[in-house]
Amino acid sequence: MPEPMDKAYDPQQIEKQTYDYWMAQGVFEAEVNPAKAPYCIVIPPPNVTGVLHMGHALDETIQDLLIRWHRMCGDEALWIPGTDHAGIATQNVMEKRLAEEDLTRHDLGREEFTARVWKLKDEHHARIKEQLQRFGASVDWRRERFTLDEGLSRAVREAFVTLYEQGLIYRGARMINWCPRCQTGLSDLEVEHENRTGHLWYIRYPSPDGGPGLVVATTRPETMLGDTAVAVAPNDPRYAHLVGKTVLLPLQEREIPVVADEWVDPAFGTGAVKVTPAHDPNDAEIGERHHLPALVVIALDGRMTAEAGAAYEGMDRYEARAEVVAALEERGLLEKIEPHEHAVGQCQRCSTIVEPLVSTQWFVKMAPLAEEGLAAVADGRIKFVPSRWEKIYRDWLENIQDWCISRQLWWGHEIPVWYCPDCGEQICTREDPTVCPKCAGSRLERDPDVLDTWFSSGLWPISTLGWPEETPELQYFYPTSCLVTGYDIIYFWVARMIMMGLHLRHEVPFRTVFIHGLVRDETGRKMSKSLGNAVDPLLLIDEYGADALRFALLQLITHGQDLTYTPDRLVGARNFCNKLWNASRFVMMNLEDAAPDCPCGELDLADRWILSRHQRALQTVNEELGRYNLAQAADALYEYVWGEFCDWYVEIAKIALYGEDVARKQTVQTLLRQLLSEILATLHPLTPFITEAIWQRLAPEGGSLARQSYPQVDPTQISTEAEDLMAEAQVFIGAIRTLRSDLGMSPQTRVEVSLLAGSEEQRLRLLAQETIIRSLAGVANLHVLDLDEVAPPGTLGRVAAGARVLLHVGDAVDIEKEVARLVKRAQELEGKISGSRRKLDNADFVSRAPAAVIEGERVRLVDAEADLVRLQEQIQAMESLR
RNA sequence: GGGCGGGUAGCUCAGUUGGUUAGAGCGCAUGCUUUACACGCAUGAUGUCACAGGUUCGAAUCCUGUUCCGCCCACCA
């Protein structure tokens, strides 16, 4: 039951009970419904590594806006919630916690470790769910999913086996990115490159016969222990004599060949490259071309192997670097050291510098999948908003590398492959095998690895709808309508969903990808926990309310640009909510005679004006939402509700509401109710809580606002004529207010105004505007006069279309008092009023201060001598008229 | 090395296909306890539209170059 409205909007009380009401009414629930068009969004599942941050708040706000809008537009709108197990990230969080107890995951064992992660998941999941509810997310909670739950695991299994059977998933030993700390392979995307200033070491590799040999330049001297060749550019005159010969690898005292390879850039360094096929991707390729052996000198833990030599075995790779450099220097083989900037790859999750090394892993062959993904965007089946992201997407897919999907972790989907130790068979099936199909051996061993977390995320749109089952939901809601996410996961997630959806379900996963920017702090830095600049959205909701947070974020959205969070915006949005609350309060306080169904009586200028402006606002909002210009839609509503409905129409409505004319009063009440209802509905997808709360008070019998139909434009109510007339009245009112303000009049002071029409047409217009001007500009008496009535034609100058205003204060007694005040004030503001620097005296002021001229859209206080004379004449003329 | 985005008021940003005097919010100044709202009302001040050329009757907007900032991609040791 709605309570009476407080003077200030208090979101705290209202939001919780409103969300409970929605849940109780089941307004977010969507069903397969052939009578309606489906509209579906799958949430980008938040990681269970932690709680939601401002980026999520933005992402959820956009999705909720779209979902609520479409729901009100009559679509069967389904928003599927869920969370992501976030493999490596979550495992790292758990490992950090264990480290605080001085434990590693190996102390617990796989089973106990994953049991603990599940508990961690439960904690975070509960928190995330609560946060989503506090954001007002209108998700269908009955359909919530988690990437590791049973159904989704079945989807992962089906996808893996299918791709395996099609030869698109394979196992092989290849150069991959290895994180020595996480102890797992990584995909290329999980390696973050950072430019660092390191060194370029110049090392001499002498000839075996004691000749000078050559000098190589390297950024990683420790890898020289695993060198198996030196490469030079073909036809490099400096080295032609050495190609085919050998040089002596220092420290290891091993002879290695000098080979010629196209890859070598003769201009870089010395033009001679040491080749370490086991520890550098380029070297691996050179090694392959020249059939060079690959010596593994760095082990998976980042320490040197026995192969590196007894002196280095077991040493950390960076320790070994220092030792190698020292040993070379001692032997006089270190020619020079130069500072050198180069990109260093580090683990996305723990920032450890990754080690490229050869390892046996599972891969997805991407080229065929990428081809499908490229076609879908090229032919418009999928559209990116803003479209420039399509190029980014395309560039990546066109140069795509195979995807390493196996991870040496414990938290994730286990790879559905078994090995038979008896015959070496590799078994990948939909059902867990018990015996080897080839040799019937029963000692099968499951692959210990799990899948890259993005493998399951890539299936999200199909798996949440029930795939691989061909469920009614999948048939009805797939392809989903819009995917909303930040540009930072276009490669990781968006591209992979597109490829997986196309390949496995033979249809795009969504038709539109709405890409938004990242939330940055006031100084422009990315918000992150580690930088300590992250703002907890829940705290903001506590302080300002969820609607204010949502509205502020929507206003901040720019077209795919990052957005800067500033508390100012939030205050503004909070104030806007309060404004809406109070305007609604006012309307409801004055509705006693309103007949909701009664057709309006005769409409006056202001009525026709606000109806017209109302339609314009609806038009803008509907159009801008359709173009995903969410900030423009929000701004249009802000401007209309505050700047037009509240500032003008509500003020004008008071004339009728406090007046004697009952019919007029009813008309205005009815209009106010209608307009407010539609304002609430229009605003609802942006600020759902406050609009629902007011709606329940305004129309308690009408059910949830979330299920009302979205206001559409009625073009018949648009009146350019009313808009023009009103705009003109607003100019007059503004001019009179400006004068009053410049003259320091108190609001109580009523002024006498004569509006001099320059033409008969103008006179008629002024008559239509008269009531409004009097009421809103504090005018006691407004005389609408013909030019000829005050002065002979010509005296006032050539007043074509515009009206001229003479403004003077109250009656005679008041004038004296007022003038004394005004003079004092004018002296304070000396020179400020009209730009005149001349000190004003009494006489001057009386004659000039209360007079002004409106010309077109400008008002000026008259100060030219000639004008003064004319005005004095006019004032006299007017006074004689009174 | 390649690509993308941006530089507009003190701050955060709008500015659609070129078009009179470049806008908003916040902040600032002044005045208001006006019976919805001080989370309010009214009024006001503030710009070398990064820089330099060019196209045009007319450029914040289109073209060229320069510069600064941010981001993405990339195996030059």
Short mmCIF file of N, CA and C (backbone and C1' of nucleotides) in Angstrom, two decimals, chain B residues 23-51:
data_model
loop_
_atom_site.label_atom_id
_atom_site.label_comp_id
_atom_site.label_asym_id
_atom_site.label_seq_id
_atom_site.Cartn_x
_atom_site.Cartn_y
_atom_site.Cartn_z
P G B 23 24.40 29.68 -28.05
"O5'" G B 23 23.44 28.79 -27.15
"C5'" G B 23 23.90 28.31 -25.91
"C4'" G B 23 23.51 26.87 -25.77
"C3'" G B 23 23.62 26.34 -24.35
"O3'" G B 23 22.46 26.66 -23.60
"C1'" G B 23 24.71 24.86 -25.83
P A B 24 22.61 26.91 -22.04
"O5'" A B 24 22.57 25.43 -21.46
"C5'" A B 24 21.51 24.55 -21.81
"C4'" A B 24 21.76 23.18 -21.27
"C3'" A B 24 22.21 23.14 -19.82
"O3'" A B 24 21.11 23.24 -18.94
"C1'" A B 24 23.60 21.73 -21.10
P G B 25 21.29 23.89 -17.52
"O5'" G B 25 22.05 22.74 -16.74
"C5'" G B 25 21.41 21.51 -16.43
"C4'" G B 25 22.38 20.57 -15.79
"C3'" G B 25 23.18 21.15 -14.64
"O3'" G B 25 22.46 21.10 -13.43
"C1'" G B 25 24.66 20.09 -16.13
P C B 26 22.63 22.22 -12.35
"O5'" C B 26 24.12 21.96 -11.82
"C5'" C B 26 24.43 20.76 -11.12
"C4'" C B 26 25.92 20.63 -10.95
"C3'" C B 26 26.62 21.79 -10.26
"O3'" C B 26 26.50 21.72 -8.85
"C1'" C B 26 27.84 21.19 -12.19
P G B 27 26.34 23.08 -8.02
"O5'" G B 27 27.71 23.82 -8.30
"C5'" G B 27 28.93 23.28 -7.79
"C4'" G B 27 30.09 24.10 -8.30
"C3'" G B 27 29.99 25.60 -8.04
"O3'" G B 27 30.43 25.93 -6.74
"C1'" G B 27 30.58 25.24 -10.29
P C B 28 29.73 27.12 -5.96
"O5'" C B 28 30.12 28.39 -6.85
"C5'" C B 28 31.49 28.76 -7.01
"C4'" C B 28 31.60 29.97 -7.91
"C3'" C B 28 30.68 31.13 -7.55
"O3'" C B 28 31.20 31.92 -6.50
"C1'" C B 28 30.57 30.74 -9.87
P A B 29 30.19 32.53 -5.41
"O5'" A B 29 29.57 33.75 -6.22
"C5'" A B 29 30.42 34.80 -6.68
"C4'" A B 29 29.60 35.83 -7.41
"C3'" A B 29 28.31 36.24 -6.71
"O3'" A B 29 28.54 37.23 -5.74
"C1'" A B 29 27.84 35.75 -8.97
P U B 30 27.64 37.25 -4.43
"O5'" U B 30 26.27 37.83 -5.00
"C5'" U B 30 26.24 39.13 -5.57
"C4'" U B 30 24.87 39.41 -6.13
"C3'" U B 30 23.70 39.06 -5.22
"O3'" U B 30 23.49 40.03 -4.20
"C1'" U B 30 23.25 38.29 -7.39
P G B 31 22.90 39.55 -2.82
"O5'" G B 31 21.36 39.39 -3.16
"C5'" G B 31 20.65 40.47 -3.73
"C4'" G B 31 19.31 40.02 -4.21
"C3'" G B 31 18.52 39.17 -3.23
"O3'" G B 31 17.94 39.96 -2.21
"C1'" G B 31 18.39 38.20 -5.37
P C B 32 17.32 39.23 -0.95
"O5'" C B 32 16.02 38.62 -1.61
"C5'" C B 32 15.27 37.71 -0.88
"C4'" C B 32 14.29 37.02 -1.79
"C3'" C B 32 13.65 35.82 -1.15
"O3'" C B 32 12.53 36.20 -0.40
"C1'" C B 32 14.52 35.19 -3.25
P U B 33 12.58 36.21 1.18
"O5'" U B 33 12.10 34.71 1.43
"C5'" U B 33 12.99 33.66 1.76
"C4'" U B 33 12.19 32.39 1.84
"C3'" U B 33 10.80 32.59 2.46
"O3'" U B 33 9.82 32.93 1.46
"C1'" U B 33 11.96 30.93 3.67
P U B 34 9.04 31.83 0.59
"O5'" U B 34 8.42 32.77 -0.54
"C5'" U B 34 7.17 33.42 -0.36
"C4'" U B 34 6.28 33.10 -1.52
"C3'" U B 34 6.10 31.59 -1.79
"O3'" U B 34 4.98 31.10 -1.08
"C1'" U B 34 6.69 32.74 -3.78
P U B 35 5.14 29.81 -0.13
"O5'" U B 35 4.66 28.57 -1.00
"C5'" U B 35 4.69 27.24 -0.46
"C4'" U B 35 3.31 26.70 -0.31
"C3'" U B 35 2.57 26.41 -1.61
"O3'" U B 35 2.96 25.19 -2.19
"C1'" U B 35 1.13 27.58 -0.22
P A B 36 2.45 24.81 -3.66
"O5'" A B 36 3.15 23.40 -3.93
"C5'" A B 36 2.95 22.31 -3.05
"C4'" A B 36 4.05 21.29 -3.27
"C3'" A B 36 5.46 21.83 -3.05
"O3'" A B 36 5.83 21.73 -1.69
"C1'" A B 36 5.35 20.70 -5.14
P C B 37 6.92 22.74 -1.08
"O5'" C B 37 8.31 22.23 -1.67
"C5'" C B 37 8.84 20.98 -1.25
"C4'" C B 37 9.94 20.57 -2.20
"C3'" C B 37 11.12 21.53 -2.28
"O3'" C B 37 12.05 21.28 -1.24
"C1'" C B 37 10.45 20.87 -4.46
P A B 38 12.53 22.40 -0.27
"O5'" A B 38 14.11 22.59 -0.42
"C5'" A B 38 14.83 22.22 -1.59
"C4'" A B 38 16.16 22.94 -1.56
"C3'" A B 38 16.85 22.97 -0.20
"O3'" A B 38 18.24 22.74 -0.36
"C1'" A B 38 16.56 25.17 -0.99
P C B 39 18.87 21.25 -0.22
"O5'" C B 39 18.67 20.59 -1.66
"C5'" C B 39 19.71 20.64 -2.70
"C4'" C B 39 19.09 20.02 -3.93
"C3'" C B 39 17.65 20.48 -4.06
"O3'" C B 39 17.36 21.39 -5.12
"C1'" C B 39 17.80 18.06 -3.82
P G B 40 17.70 21.31 -6.62
"O5'" G B 40 16.40 22.04 -7.17
"C5'" G B 40 15.12 21.60 -6.77
"C4'" G B 40 14.23 22.75 -6.34
"C3'" G B 40 14.29 24.00 -7.19
"O3'" G B 40 13.61 23.84 -8.41
"C1'" G B 40 14.26 24.61 -4.93
P C B 41 14.16 24.55 -9.70
"O5'" C B 41 13.65 26.03 -9.45
"C5'" C B 41 12.27 26.29 -9.35
"C4'" C B 41 12.04 27.76 -9.13
"C3'" C B 41 12.79 28.68 -10.08
"O3'" C B 41 12.18 28.77 -11.35
"C1'" C B 41 13.01 29.48 -7.88
P A B 42 13.07 28.99 -12.63
"O5'" A B 42 13.46 30.52 -12.50
"C5'" A B 42 12.44 31.51 -12.53
"C4'" A B 42 13.02 32.84 -12.20
"C3'" A B 42 14.23 33.25 -13.03
"O3'" A B 42 13.86 33.73 -14.31
"C1'" A B 42 14.65 33.70 -10.76
P U B 43 14.85 33.46 -15.53
"O5'" U B 43 16.00 34.54 -15.28
"C5'" U B 43 15.67 35.91 -15.25
"C4'" U B 43 16.82 36.71 -14.71
"C3'" U B 43 18.15 36.52 -15.41
"O3'" U B 43 18.23 37.24 -16.62
"C1'" U B 43 18.48 36.44 -13.08
P G B 44 19.17 36.66 -17.80
"O5'" G B 44 20.65 36.92 -17.26
"C5'" G B 44 21.07 38.25 -17.01
"C4'" G B 44 22.36 38.25 -16.23
"C3'" G B 44 23.57 37.65 -16.92
"O3'" G B 44 24.14 38.58 -17.84
"C1'" G B 44 23.48 36.90 -14.68
P A B 45 24.96 38.02 -19.08
"O5'" A B 45 26.40 37.76 -18.45
"C5'" A B 45 27.11 38.82 -17.82
"C4'" A B 45 28.37 38.28 -17.19
"C3'" A B 45 29.20 37.39 -18.11
"O3'" A B 45 30.05 38.16 -18.95
"C1'" A B 45 28.92 36.31 -16.04
P U B 46 30.33 37.64 -20.45
"O5'" U B 46 31.25 36.37 -20.23
"C5'" U B 46 32.49 36.49 -19.54
"C4'" U B 46 33.06 35.13 -19.27
"C3'" U B 46 33.18 34.23 -20.50
"O3'" U B 46 34.36 34.53 -21.22
"C1'" U B 46 32.30 33.01 -18.65
P G B 47 34.29 34.77 -22.79
"O5'" G B 47 34.91 33.43 -23.35
"C5'" G B 47 35.79 32.62 -22.57
"C4'" G B 47 36.13 31.38 -23.34
"C3'" G B 47 36.74 31.64 -24.72
"O3'" G B 47 37.87 30.80 -24.91
"C1'" G B 47 34.77 30.30 -24.94
P U B 48 39.34 31.45 -25.04
"O5'" U B 48 39.61 31.49 -26.60
"C5'" U B 48 38.93 32.39 -27.44
"C4'" U B 48 39.32 32.15 -28.88
"C3'" U B 48 39.56 30.69 -29.26
"O3'" U B 48 39.20 30.52 -30.63
"C1'" U B 48 41.54 31.90 -29.59
P C B 49 38.05 29.69 -31.08
"O5'" C B 49 38.00 28.43 -30.10
"C5'" C B 49 38.71 27.25 -30.45
"C4'" C B 49 37.92 26.05 -30.03
"C3'" C B 49 38.00 24.89 -31.04
"O3'" C B 49 38.25 23.69 -30.34
"C1'" C B 49 35.73 25.44 -30.57
P A B 50 39.23 22.67 -31.05
"O5'" A B 50 40.68 23.18 -30.63
"C5'" A B 50 40.98 23.55 -29.28
"C4'" A B 50 42.46 23.63 -29.13
"C3'" A B 50 43.18 24.29 -30.31
"O3'" A B 50 43.21 25.71 -30.18
"C1'" A B 50 44.23 22.23 -29.80
P C B 51 43.04 26.62 -31.49
"O5'" C B 51 44.43 26.42 -32.22
"C5'" C B 51 45.65 26.82 -31.60
"C4'" C B 51 46.82 26.49 -32.48
"C3'" C B 51 46.70 26.93 -33.93
"O3'" C B 51 47.03 28.29 -34.10
"C1'" C B 51 47.42 24.69 -33.87
#
